[in-house]
PDB file of C-alpha atoms in Angstrom:
ATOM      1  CA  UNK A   1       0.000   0.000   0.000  1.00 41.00           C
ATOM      2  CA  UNK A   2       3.109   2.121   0.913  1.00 38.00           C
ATOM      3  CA  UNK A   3       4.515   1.379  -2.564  1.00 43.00           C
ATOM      4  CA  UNK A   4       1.483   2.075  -4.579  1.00 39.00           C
ATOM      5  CA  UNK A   5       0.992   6.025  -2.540  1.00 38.00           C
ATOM      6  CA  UNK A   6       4.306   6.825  -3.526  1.00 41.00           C
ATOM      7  CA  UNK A   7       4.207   5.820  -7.272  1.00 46.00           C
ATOM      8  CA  UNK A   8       0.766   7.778  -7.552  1.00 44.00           C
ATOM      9  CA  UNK A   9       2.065  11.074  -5.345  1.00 41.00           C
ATOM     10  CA  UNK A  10       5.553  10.883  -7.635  1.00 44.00           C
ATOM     11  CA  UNK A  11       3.255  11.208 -10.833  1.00 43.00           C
ATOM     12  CA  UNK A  12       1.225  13.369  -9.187  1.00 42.00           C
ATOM     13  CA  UNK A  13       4.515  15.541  -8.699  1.00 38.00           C
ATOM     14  CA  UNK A  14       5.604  14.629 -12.178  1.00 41.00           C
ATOM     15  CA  UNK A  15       2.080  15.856 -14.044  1.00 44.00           C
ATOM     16  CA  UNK A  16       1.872  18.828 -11.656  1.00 41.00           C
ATOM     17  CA  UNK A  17       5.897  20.079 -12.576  1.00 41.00           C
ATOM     18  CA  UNK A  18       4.954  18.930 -16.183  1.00 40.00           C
ATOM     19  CA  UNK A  19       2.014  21.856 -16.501  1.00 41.00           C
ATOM     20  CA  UNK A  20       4.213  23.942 -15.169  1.00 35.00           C
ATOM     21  CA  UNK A  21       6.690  23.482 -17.686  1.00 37.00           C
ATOM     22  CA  UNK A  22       3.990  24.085 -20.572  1.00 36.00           C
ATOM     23  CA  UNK A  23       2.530  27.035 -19.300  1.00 34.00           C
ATOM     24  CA  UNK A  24       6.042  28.360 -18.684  1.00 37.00           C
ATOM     25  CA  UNK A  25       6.920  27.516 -22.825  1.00 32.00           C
ATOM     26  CA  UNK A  26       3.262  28.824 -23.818  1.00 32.00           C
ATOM     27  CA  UNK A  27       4.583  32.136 -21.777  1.00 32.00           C
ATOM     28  CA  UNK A  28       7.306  32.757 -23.426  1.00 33.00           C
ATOM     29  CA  UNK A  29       5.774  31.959 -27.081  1.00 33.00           C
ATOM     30  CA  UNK A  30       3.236  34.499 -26.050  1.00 33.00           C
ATOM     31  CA  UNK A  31       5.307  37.398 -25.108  1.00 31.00           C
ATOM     32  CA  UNK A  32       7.380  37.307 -28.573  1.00 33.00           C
ATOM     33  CA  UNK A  33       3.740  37.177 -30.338  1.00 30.00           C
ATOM     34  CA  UNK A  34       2.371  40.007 -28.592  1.00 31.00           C
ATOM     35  CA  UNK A  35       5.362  41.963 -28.937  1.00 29.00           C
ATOM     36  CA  UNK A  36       5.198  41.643 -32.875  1.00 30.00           C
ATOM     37  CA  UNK A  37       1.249  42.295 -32.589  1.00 33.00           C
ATOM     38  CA  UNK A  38       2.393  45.185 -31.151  1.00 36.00           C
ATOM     39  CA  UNK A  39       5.137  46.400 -33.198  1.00 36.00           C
ATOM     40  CA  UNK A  40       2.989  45.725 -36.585  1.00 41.00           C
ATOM     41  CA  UNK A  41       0.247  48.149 -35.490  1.00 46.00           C
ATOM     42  CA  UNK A  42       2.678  50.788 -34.074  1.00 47.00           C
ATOM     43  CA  UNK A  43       4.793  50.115 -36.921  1.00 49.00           C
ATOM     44  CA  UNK A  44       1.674  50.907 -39.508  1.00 59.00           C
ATOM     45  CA  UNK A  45       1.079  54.163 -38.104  1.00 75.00           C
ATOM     46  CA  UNK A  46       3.706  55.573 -36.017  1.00 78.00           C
ATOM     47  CA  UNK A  47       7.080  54.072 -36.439  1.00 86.00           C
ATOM     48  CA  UNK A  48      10.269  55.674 -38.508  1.00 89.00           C
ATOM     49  CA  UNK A  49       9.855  53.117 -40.748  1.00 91.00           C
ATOM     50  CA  UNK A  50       6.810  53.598 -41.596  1.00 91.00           C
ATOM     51  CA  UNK A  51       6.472  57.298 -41.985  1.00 93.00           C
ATOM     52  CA  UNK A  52       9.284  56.746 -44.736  1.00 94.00           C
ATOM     53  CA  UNK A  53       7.145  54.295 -46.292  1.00 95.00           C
ATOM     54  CA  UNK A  54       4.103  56.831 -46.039  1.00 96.00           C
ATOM     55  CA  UNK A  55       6.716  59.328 -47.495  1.00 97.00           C
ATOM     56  CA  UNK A  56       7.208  57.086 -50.300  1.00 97.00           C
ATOM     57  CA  UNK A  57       4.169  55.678 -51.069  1.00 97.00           C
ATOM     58  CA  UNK A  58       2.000  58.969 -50.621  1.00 97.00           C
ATOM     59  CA  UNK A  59       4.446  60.735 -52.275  1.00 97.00           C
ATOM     60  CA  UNK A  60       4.982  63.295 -49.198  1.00 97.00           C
ATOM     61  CA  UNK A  61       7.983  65.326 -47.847  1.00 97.00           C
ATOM     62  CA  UNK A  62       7.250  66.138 -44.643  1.00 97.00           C
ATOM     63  CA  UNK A  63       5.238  64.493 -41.853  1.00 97.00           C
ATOM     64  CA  UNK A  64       4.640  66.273 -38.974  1.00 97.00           C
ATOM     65  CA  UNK A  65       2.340  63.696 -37.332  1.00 96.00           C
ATOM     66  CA  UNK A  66       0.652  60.377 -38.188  1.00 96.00           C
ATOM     67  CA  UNK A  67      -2.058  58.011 -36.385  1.00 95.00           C
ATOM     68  CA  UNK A  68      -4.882  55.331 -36.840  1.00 95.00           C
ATOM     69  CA  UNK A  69      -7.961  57.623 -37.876  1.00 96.00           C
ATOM     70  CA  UNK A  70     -11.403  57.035 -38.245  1.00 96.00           C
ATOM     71  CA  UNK A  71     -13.064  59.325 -40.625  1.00 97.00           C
ATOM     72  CA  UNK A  72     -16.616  59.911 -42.108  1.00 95.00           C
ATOM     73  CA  UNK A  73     -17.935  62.486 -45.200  1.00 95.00           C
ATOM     74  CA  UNK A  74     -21.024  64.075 -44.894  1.00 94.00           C
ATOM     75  CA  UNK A  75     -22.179  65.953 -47.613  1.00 93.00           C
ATOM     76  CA  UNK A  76     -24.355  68.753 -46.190  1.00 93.00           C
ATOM     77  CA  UNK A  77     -28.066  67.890 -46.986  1.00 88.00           C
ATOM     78  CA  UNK A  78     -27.893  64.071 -45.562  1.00 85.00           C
ATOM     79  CA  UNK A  79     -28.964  62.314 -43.026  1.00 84.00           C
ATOM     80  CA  UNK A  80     -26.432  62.266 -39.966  1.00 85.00           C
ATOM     81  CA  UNK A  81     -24.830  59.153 -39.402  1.00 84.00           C
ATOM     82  CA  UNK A  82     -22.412  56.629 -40.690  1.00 86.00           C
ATOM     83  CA  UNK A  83     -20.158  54.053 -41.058  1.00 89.00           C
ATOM     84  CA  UNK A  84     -16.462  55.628 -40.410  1.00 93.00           C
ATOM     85  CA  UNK A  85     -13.730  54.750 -42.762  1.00 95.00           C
ATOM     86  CA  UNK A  86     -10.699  53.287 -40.887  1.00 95.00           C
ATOM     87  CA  UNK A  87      -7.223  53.918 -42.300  1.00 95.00           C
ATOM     88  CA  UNK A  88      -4.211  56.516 -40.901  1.00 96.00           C
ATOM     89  CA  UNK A  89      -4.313  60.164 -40.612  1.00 97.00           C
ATOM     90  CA  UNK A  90      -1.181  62.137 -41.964  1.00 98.00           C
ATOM     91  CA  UNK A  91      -0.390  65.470 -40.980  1.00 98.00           C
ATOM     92  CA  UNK A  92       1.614  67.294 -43.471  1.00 98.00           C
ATOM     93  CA  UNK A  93       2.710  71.331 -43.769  1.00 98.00           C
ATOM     94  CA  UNK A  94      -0.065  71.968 -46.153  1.00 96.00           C
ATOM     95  CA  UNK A  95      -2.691  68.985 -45.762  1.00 98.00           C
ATOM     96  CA  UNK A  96      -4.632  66.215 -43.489  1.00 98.00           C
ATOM     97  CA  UNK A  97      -3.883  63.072 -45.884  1.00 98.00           C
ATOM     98  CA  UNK A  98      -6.167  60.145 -44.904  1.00 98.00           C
ATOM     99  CA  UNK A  99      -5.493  56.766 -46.209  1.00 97.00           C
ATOM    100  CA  UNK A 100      -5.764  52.857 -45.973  1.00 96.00           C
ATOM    101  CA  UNK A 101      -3.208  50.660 -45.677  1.00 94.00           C
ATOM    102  CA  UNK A 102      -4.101  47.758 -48.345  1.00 94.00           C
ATOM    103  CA  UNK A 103      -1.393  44.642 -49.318  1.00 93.00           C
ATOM    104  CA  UNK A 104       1.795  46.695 -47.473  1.00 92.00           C
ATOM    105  CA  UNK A 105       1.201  49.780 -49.070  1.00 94.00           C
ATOM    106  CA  UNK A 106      -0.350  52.776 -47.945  1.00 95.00           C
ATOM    107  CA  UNK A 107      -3.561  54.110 -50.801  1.00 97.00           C
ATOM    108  CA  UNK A 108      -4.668  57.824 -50.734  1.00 98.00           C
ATOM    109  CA  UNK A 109      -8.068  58.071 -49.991  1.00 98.00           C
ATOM    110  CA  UNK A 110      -9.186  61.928 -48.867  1.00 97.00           C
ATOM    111  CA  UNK A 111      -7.101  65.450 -48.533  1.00 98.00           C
ATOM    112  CA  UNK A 112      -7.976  67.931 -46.438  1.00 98.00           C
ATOM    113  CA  UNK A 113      -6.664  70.787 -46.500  1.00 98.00           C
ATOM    114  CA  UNK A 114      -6.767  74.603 -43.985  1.00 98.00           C
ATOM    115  CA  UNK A 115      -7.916  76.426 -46.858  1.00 97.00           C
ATOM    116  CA  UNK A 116     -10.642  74.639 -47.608  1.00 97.00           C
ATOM    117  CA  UNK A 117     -11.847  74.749 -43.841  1.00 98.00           C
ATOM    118  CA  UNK A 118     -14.340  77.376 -42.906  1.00 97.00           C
ATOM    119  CA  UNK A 119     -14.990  76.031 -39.374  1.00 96.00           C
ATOM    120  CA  UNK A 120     -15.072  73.062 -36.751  1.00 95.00           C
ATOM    121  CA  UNK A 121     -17.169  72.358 -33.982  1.00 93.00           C
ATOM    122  CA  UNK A 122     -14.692  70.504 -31.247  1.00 91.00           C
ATOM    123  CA  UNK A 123     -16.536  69.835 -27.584  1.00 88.00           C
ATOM    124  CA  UNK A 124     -14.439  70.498 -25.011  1.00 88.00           C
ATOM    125  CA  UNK A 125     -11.888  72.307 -27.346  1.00 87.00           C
ATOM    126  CA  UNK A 126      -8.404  71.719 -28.968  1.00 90.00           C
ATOM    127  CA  UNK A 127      -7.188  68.715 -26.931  1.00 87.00           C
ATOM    128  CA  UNK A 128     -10.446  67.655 -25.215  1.00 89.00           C
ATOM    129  CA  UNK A 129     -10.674  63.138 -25.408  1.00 88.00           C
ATOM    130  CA  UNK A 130     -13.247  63.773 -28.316  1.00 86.00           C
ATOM    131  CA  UNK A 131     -13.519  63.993 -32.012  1.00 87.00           C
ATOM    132  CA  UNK A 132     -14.883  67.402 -34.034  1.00 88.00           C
ATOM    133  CA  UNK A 133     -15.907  67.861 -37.092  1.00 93.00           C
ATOM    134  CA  UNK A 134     -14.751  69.921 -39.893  1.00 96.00           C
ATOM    135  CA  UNK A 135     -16.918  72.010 -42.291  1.00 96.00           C
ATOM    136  CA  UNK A 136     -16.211  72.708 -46.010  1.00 97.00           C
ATOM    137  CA  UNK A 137     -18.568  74.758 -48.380  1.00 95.00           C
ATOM    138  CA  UNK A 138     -20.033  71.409 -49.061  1.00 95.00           C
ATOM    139  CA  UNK A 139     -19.129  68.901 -46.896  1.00 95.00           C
ATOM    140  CA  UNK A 140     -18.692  68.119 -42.626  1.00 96.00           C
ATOM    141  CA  UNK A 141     -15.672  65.914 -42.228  1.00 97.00           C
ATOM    142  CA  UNK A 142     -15.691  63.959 -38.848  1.00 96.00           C
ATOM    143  CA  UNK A 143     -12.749  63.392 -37.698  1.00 97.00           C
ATOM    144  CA  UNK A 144     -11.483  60.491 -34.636  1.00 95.00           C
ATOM    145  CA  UNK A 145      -7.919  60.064 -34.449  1.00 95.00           C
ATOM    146  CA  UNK A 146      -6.879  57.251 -32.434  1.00 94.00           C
ATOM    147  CA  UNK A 147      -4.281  55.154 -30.103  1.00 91.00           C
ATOM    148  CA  UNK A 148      -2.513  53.038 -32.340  1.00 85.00           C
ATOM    149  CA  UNK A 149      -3.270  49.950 -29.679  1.00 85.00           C
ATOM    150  CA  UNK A 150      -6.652  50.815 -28.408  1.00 88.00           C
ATOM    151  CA  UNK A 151     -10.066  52.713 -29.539  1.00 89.00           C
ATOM    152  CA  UNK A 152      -9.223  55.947 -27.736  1.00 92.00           C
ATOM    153  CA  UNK A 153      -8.317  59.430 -29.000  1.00 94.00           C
ATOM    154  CA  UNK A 154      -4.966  60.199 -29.851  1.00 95.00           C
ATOM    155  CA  UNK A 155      -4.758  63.298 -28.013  1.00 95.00           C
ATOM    156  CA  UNK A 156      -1.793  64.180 -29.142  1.00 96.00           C
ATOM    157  CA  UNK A 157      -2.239  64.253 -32.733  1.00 96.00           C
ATOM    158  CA  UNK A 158      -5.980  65.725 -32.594  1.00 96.00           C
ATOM    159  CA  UNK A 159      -3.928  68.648 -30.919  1.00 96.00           C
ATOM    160  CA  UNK A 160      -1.467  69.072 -34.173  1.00 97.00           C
ATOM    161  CA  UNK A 161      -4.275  68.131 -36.877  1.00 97.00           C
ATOM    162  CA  UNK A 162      -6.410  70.691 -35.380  1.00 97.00           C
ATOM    163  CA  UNK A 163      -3.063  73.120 -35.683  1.00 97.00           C
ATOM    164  CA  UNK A 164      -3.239  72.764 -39.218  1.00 98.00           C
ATOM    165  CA  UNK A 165      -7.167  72.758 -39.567  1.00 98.00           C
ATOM    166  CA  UNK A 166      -7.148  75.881 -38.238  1.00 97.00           C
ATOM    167  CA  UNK A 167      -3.925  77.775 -39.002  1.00 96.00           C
ATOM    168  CA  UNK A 168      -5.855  80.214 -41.120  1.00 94.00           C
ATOM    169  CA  UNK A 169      -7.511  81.652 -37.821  1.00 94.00           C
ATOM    170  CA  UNK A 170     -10.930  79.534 -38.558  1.00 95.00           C
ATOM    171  CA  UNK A 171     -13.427  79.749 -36.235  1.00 93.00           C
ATOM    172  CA  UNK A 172     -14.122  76.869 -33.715  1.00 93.00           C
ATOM    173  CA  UNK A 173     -16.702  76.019 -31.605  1.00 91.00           C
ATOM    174  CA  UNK A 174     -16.163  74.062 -28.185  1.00 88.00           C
ATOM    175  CA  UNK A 175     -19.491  74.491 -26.268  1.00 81.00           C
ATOM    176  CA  UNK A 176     -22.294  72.206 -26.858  1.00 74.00           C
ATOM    177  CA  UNK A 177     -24.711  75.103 -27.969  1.00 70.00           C
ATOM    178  CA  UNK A 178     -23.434  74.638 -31.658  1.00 75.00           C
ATOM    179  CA  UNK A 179     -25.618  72.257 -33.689  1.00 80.00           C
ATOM    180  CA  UNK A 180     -24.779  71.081 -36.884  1.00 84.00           C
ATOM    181  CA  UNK A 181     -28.309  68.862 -37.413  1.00 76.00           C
ATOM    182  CA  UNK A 182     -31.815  70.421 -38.412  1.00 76.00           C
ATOM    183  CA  UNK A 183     -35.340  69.191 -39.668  1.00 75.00           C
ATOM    184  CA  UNK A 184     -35.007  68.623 -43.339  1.00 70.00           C
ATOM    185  CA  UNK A 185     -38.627  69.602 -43.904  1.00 72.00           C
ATOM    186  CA  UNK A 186     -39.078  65.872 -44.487  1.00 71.00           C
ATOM    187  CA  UNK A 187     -41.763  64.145 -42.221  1.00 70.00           C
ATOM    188  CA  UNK A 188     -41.544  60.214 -42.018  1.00 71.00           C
ATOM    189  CA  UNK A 189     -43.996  58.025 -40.387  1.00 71.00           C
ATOM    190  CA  UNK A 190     -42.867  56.478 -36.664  1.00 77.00           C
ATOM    191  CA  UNK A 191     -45.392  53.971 -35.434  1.00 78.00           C
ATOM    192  CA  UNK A 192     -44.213  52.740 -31.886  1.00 80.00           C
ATOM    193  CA  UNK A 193     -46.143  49.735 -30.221  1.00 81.00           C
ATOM    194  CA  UNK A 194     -46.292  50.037 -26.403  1.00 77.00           C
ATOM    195  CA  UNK A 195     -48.294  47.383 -24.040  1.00 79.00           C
ATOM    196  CA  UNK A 196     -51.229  49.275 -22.391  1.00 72.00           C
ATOM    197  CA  UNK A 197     -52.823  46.494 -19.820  1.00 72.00           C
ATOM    198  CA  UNK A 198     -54.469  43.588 -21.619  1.00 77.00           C
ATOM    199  CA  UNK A 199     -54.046  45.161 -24.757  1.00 75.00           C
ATOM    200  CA  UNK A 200     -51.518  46.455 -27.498  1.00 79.00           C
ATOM    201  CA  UNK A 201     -50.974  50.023 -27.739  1.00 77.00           C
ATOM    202  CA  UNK A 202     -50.156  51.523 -31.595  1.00 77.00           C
ATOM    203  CA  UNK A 203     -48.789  55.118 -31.937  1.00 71.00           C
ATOM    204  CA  UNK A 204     -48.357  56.288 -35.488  1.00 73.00           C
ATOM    205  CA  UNK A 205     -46.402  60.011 -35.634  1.00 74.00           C
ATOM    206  CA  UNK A 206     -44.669  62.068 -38.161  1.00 67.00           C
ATOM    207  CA  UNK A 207     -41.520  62.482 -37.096  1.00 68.00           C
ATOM    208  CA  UNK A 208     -38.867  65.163 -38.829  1.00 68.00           C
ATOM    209  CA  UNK A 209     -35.738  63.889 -40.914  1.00 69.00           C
ATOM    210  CA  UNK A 210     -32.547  65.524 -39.607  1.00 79.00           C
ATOM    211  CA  UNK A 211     -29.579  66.370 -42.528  1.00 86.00           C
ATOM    212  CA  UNK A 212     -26.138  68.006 -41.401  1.00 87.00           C
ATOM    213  CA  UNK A 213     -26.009  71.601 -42.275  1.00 88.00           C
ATOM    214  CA  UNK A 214     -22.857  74.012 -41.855  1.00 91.00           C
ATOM    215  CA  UNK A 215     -22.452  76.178 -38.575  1.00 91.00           C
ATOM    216  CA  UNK A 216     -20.277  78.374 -40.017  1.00 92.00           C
ATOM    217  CA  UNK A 217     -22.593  81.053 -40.111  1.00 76.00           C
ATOM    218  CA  UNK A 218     -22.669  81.187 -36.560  1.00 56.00           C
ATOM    219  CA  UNK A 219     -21.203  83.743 -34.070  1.00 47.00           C
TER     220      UNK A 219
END
């Protein structure tokens, strides 16, 4: 009985030192594989490396800053609302380049540039954890720079892009009394169902149609 407890505690030992050993491997795989998860997204969007590739494929000369951006275009008329393009944000001297980066190379898709900028409506102001929106004589640009390893704002390049946005002395509003959404003069039907007792209660109301609209005329 002696001799058949100690066989089953020494590969009890043995099984319990042998986990040990894997988790210690899977460990050390890990941290190699989250370092290089890492480095790719910083490396896409912040690195040396890859500003010269931005340089080269973009066809740019100087970057002042870069960073993961979400961006949407809302041509004035429309209904607000979206679904954000996700690519990189460049800061240049004389534009906001946005692009994708598609098979290991970086693909222009919008330009923005100061002149074209009449105004911006940014809550909380300059360097506030929020995105603003930009207004052109046709379109609102919304605008969400972000950390390159998590969906928060880049604080530090909103500050610079809004720099250039704005380094023709455009006006922009910070306080929340600034809309940028009015009635269309389009009435849909809204019919809402709501229990009342026993019964089914159904509402049927005309409801307005909101489109984005410049504030630039504000002041």
């Amino acid at each position: 009985m002696v001799h058949i407890f100690t066989d089953a505690w020494h590969h009890k030992v043995f099984m319990t030192h042998r986990r040990i050993t894997m988790l210690r491997i899977l460990l050390v795989l890990a941290v190699p594989l989250t370092i290089t998860a890492c480095s790719g997204s910083v490396y896409q969007y912040e690195s040396p490396e890859a500003r010269h590739q931005m340089k080269q494929d973009l066809k740019l000369n100087t970057i002042i800053d870069s960073s993961r951006m979400n961006w949407c275009l809302h041509p004035y008329g429309s209904a607000p609302g979206c679904k954000p393009e996700k690519g990189i944000g460049i800061v240049t001297p004389d534009a906001l380049v946005m692009a994708h980066f598609v098979n290991g190379q970086y693909v222009l898709d919008r330009v923005l540039r100061s002149k074209d900028v009449l105004c911006s409506t940014v809550p909380g102001g300059r360097a506030a954890n929020g995105i603003f929106f930009a207004f052109t004589a046709s379109d609102a640009y919304m605008l969400g720079p972000l950390q390159a390893d998590r969906d928060e704002i880049n604080t530090r390049f909103k500050s610079r892009m809004f720099d250039y946005l704005h380094s023709d002395g455009q006006q922009s509003f910070s306080g929340p009394e600034i809309n940028f959404q009015r009635p269309s003069g389009v009435k849909v039907r809204k019919t809402t169902i709501a229990p009342a007792g026993p019964s089914t209660l159904i509402l049927n109301d005309m409801v307005d149609v909101l489109e984005v609209y410049s504030p630039c005329s504000h002041t």
